[in-house]
Short mmCIF file of C-alpha atoms in Angstrom, two decimals:
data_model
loop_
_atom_site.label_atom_id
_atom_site.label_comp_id
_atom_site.label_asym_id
_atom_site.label_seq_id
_atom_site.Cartn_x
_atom_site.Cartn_y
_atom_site.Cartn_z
CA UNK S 1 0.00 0.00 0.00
CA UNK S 2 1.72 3.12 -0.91
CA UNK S 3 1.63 6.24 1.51
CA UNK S 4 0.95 10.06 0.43
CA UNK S 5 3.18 12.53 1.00
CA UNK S 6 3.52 14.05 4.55
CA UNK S 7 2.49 17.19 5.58
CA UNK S 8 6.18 17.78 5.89
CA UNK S 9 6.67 17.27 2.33
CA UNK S 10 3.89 19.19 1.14
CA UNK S 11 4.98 22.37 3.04
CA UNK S 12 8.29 21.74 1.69
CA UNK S 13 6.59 21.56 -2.16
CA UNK S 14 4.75 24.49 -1.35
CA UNK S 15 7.72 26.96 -0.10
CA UNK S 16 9.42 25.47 -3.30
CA UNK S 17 6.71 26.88 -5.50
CA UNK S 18 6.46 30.03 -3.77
CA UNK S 19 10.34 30.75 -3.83
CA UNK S 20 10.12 30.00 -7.54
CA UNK S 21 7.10 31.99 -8.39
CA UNK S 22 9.01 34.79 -6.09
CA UNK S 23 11.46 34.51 -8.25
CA UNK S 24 9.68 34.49 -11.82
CA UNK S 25 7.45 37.45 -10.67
CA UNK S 26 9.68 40.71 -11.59
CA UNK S 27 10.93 39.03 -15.15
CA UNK S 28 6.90 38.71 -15.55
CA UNK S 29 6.22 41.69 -14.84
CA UNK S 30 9.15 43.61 -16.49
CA UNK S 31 8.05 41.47 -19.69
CA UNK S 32 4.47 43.16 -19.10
CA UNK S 33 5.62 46.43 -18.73
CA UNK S 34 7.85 45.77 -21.76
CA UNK S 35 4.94 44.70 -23.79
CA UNK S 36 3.17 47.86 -23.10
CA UNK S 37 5.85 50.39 -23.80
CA UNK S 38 6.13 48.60 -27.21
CA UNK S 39 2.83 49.06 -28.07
CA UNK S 40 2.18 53.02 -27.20
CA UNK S 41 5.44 53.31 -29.28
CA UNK S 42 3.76 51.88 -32.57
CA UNK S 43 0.68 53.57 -31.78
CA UNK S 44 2.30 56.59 -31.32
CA UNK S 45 4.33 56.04 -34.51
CA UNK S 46 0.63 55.97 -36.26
CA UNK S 47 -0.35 59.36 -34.58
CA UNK S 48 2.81 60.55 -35.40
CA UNK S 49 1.93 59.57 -39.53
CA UNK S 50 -1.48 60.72 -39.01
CA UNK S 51 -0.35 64.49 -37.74
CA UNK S 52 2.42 64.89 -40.85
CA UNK S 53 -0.40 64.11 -42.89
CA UNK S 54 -2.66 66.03 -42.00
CA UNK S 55 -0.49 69.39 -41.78
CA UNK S 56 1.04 68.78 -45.10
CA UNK S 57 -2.88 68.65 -45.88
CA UNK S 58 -4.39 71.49 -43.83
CA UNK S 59 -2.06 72.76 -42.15
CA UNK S 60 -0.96 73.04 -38.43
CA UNK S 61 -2.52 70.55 -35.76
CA UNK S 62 -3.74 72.66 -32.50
CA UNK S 63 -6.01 70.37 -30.85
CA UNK S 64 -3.78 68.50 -27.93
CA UNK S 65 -5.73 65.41 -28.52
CA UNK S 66 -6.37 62.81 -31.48
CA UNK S 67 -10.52 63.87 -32.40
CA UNK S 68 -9.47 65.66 -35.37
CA UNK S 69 -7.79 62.79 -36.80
CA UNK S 70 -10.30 60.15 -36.22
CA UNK S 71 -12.37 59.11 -39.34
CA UNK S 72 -9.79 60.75 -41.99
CA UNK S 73 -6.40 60.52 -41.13
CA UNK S 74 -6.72 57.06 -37.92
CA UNK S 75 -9.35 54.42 -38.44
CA UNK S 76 -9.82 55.15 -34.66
CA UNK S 77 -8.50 57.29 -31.82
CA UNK S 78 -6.46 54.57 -29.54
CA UNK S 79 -6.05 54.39 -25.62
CA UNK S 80 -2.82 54.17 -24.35
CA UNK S 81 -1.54 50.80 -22.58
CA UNK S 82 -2.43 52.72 -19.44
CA UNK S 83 -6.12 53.75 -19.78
CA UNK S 84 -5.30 57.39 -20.83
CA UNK S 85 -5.86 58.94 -23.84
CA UNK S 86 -2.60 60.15 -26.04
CA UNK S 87 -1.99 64.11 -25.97
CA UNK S 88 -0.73 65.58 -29.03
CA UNK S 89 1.75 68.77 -28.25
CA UNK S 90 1.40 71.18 -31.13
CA UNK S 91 3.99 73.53 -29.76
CA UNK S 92 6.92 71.35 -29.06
CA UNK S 93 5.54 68.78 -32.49
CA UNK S 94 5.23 65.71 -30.06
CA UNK S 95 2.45 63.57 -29.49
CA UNK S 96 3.27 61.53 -26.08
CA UNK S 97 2.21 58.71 -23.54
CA UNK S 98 1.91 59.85 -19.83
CA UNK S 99 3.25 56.61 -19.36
CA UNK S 100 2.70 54.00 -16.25
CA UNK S 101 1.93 57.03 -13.87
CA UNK S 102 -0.43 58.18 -16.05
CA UNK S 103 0.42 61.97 -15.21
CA UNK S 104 2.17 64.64 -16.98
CA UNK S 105 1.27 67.64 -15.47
CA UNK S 106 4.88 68.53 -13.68
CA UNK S 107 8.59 67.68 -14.49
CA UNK S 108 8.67 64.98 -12.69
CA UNK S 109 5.64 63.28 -14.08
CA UNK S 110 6.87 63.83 -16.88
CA UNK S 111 10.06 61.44 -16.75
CA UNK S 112 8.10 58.26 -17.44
CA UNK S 113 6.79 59.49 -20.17
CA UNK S 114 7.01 57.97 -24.10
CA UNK S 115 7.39 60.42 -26.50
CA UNK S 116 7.31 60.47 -30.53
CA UNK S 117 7.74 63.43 -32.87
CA UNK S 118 5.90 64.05 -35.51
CA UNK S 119 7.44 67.62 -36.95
CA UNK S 120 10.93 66.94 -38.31
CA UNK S 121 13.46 68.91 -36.11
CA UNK S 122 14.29 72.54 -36.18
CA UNK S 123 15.62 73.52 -39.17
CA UNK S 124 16.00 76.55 -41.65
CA UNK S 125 14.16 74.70 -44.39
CA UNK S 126 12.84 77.63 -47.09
CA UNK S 127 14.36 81.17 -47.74
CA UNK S 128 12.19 83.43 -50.19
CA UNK S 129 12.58 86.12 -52.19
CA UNK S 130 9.63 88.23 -52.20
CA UNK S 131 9.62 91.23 -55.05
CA UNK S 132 6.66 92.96 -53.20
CA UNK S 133 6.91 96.07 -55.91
CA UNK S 134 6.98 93.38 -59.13
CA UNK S 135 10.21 95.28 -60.84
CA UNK S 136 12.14 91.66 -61.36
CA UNK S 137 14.93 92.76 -59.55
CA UNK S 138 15.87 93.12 -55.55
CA UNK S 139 15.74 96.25 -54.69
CA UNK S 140 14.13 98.67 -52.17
CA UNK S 141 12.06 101.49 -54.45
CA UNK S 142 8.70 102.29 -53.08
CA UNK S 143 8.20 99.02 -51.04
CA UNK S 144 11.25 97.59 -50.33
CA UNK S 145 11.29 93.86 -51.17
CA UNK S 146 11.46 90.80 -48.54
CA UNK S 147 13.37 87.68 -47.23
CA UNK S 148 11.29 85.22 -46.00
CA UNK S 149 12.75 82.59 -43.85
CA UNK S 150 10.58 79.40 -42.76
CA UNK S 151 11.81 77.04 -40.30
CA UNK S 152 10.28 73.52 -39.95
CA UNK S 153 8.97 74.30 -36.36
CA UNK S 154 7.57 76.81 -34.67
CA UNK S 155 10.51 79.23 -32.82
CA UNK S 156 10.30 79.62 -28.98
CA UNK S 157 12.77 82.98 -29.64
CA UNK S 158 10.83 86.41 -29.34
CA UNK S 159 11.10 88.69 -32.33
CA UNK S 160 13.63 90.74 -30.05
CA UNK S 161 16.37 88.10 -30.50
CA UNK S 162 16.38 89.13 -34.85
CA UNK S 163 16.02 92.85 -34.44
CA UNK S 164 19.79 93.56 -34.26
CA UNK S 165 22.56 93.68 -36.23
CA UNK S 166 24.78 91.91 -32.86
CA UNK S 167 22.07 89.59 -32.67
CA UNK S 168 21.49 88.09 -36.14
CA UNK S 169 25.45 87.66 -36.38
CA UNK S 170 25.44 84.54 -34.16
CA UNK S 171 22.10 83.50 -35.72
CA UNK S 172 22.10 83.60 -39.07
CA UNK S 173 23.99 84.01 -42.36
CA UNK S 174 24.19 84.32 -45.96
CA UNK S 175 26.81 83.33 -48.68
CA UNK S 176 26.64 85.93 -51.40
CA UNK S 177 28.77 85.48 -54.38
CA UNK S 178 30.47 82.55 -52.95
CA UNK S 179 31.74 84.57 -50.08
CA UNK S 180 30.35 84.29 -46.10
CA UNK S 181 28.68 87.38 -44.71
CA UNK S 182 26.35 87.95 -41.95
CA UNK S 183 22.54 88.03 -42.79
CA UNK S 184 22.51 91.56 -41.04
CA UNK S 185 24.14 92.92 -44.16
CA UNK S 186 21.78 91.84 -46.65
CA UNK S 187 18.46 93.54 -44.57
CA UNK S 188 16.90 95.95 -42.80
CA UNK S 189 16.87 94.38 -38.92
CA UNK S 190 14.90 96.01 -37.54
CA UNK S 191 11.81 95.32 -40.29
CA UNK S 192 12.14 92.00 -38.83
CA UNK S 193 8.42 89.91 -38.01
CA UNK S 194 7.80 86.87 -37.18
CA UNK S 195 4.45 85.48 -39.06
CA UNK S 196 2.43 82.06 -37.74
CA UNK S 197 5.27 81.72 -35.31
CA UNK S 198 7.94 79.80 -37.96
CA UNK S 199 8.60 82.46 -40.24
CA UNK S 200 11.27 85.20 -40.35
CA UNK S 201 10.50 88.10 -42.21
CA UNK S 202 12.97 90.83 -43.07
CA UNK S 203 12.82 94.24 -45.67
CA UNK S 204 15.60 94.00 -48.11
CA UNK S 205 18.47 96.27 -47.13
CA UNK S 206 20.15 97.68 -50.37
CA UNK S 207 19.27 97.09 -53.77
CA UNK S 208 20.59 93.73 -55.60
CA UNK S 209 22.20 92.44 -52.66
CA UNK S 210 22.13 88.85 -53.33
CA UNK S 211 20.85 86.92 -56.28
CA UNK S 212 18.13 84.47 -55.92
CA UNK S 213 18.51 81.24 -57.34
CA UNK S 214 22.15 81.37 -56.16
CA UNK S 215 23.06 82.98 -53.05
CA UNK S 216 22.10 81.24 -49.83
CA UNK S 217 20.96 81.80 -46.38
CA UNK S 218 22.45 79.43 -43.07
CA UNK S 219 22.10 79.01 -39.21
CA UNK S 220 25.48 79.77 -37.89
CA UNK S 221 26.72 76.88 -35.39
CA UNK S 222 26.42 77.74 -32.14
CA UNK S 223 23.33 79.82 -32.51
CA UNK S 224 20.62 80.35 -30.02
CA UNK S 225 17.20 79.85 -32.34
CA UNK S 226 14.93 77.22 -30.45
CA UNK S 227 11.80 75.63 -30.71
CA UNK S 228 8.82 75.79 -28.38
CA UNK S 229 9.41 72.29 -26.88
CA UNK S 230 9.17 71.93 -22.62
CA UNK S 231 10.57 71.54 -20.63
CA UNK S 232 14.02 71.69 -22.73
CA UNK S 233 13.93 73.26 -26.32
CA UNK S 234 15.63 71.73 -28.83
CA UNK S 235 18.30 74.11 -31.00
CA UNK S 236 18.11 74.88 -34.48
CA UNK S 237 20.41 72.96 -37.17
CA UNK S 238 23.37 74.65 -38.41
CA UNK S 239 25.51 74.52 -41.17
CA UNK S 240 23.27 73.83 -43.92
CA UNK S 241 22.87 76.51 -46.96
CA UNK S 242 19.35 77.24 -47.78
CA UNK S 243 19.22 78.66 -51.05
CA UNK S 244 17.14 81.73 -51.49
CA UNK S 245 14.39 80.96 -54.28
CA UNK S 246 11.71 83.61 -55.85
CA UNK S 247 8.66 83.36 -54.18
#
């Protein structure tokens, strides 16, 4: 007649399961949390599709949440891993996770969370020649013409920081005629204005000061032109000639 186990044996089973499960539980749970950050990344990356879409379409995004997207640009408007709705950032061109916390109203809610651009960094990325009097040529009769310069997100820097001829030295640049000068000596800097928040606009200074179609604007290295993004901004691009083109 065989015997079952003893109570003794079962108790030592049982603390052998337990110390195992102890053991199992935080690679479990790490896999879980894992799982989760992997999927608010792709959805995120959809968001992130859906928003370049749609302001290559209509133009900028300034709801903070996903309803103008549902139907046209998202099949549907999806819940993060953690029960909370994603929140699209028009002024730093994120769309974001609050993560496990689900909070993101301080600094320090914010370090859990999962973020995903959907605006390509800060860049010069347009420089325009606008002949506002219609002679064909730059020059400054009447209504002096106009640079325009876009940037690919929207500048945190206050119009102040282009007004001057010290200040647009760091900043900005232009190679006329093959030869490095500062911006400041192809306009007028104190015209400058700064239109739907991306856009540098400056009067012409002197009359055929650069030819479009061949001269070129750049962001000097080093410069101080930001973006809106919080709680850090993120600096401008340098170094790259942006050829100015009629408008």
């Amino acid at each position: 007649m065989k015997s079952g186990f003893t109570l003794i044996e079962l108790l030592v089973v049982i603390t052998i399961l337990a110390v195992l499960a102890g053991a199992a539980l935080p690679y479990v749970q790490n896999y879980v949390e894992e799982s989760r950050v992997a999927k608010a990344k792709a959805d995120l990356e959809e968001i992130a599709r859906a928003l370049a879409v749609y302001e290559t379409r209509e133009g900028d995004y300034v709801k903070t949440d996903v309803s103008d997207l549902t139907g046209r640009y998202l099949n549907k408007a999806p819940i993060d891993p953690w029960g909370v709705s994603y929140i699209v950032d028009p002024e730093a061109g994120i769309v974001y996770s609050s993560g496990p916390d689900r909070k993101s109203n301080t600094t320090a809610d914010r370090l859990d969370n999962i973020n995903f651009p959907y605006q390509p960094p800060l860049a010069l990325v347009t420089v325009k020649w606008v002949d506002r009097n219609q002679s064909g040529a730059v020059d400054v009769q009447n209504t002096p013409d106009q640079l325009q310069l876009s940037f690919s997100r929207k500048l945190g820097n206050d119009v102040t920081s282009f007004d001057e001829i010290s200040e647009i030295g760091p900043m900005l640049a232009a190679t006329v005629g093959g030869v490095l000068t500062s911006l400041s000596n192809l306009v007028v800097s104190s015209s400058v204005q700064i239109v739907a928040t991306r856009t540098l606009v400056y009067d012409v200074g002197t009359a055929n000061v650069f030819t479009a179609g061949q001269d070129s604007v750049n962001v000097v290295a080093g410069n101080g032109i930001i973006d809106q993004a919080q709680p850090t901004p993120n600096k401008c691009i340098s170094d790259q000639n942006v050829r100015i083109l009629p408008q």
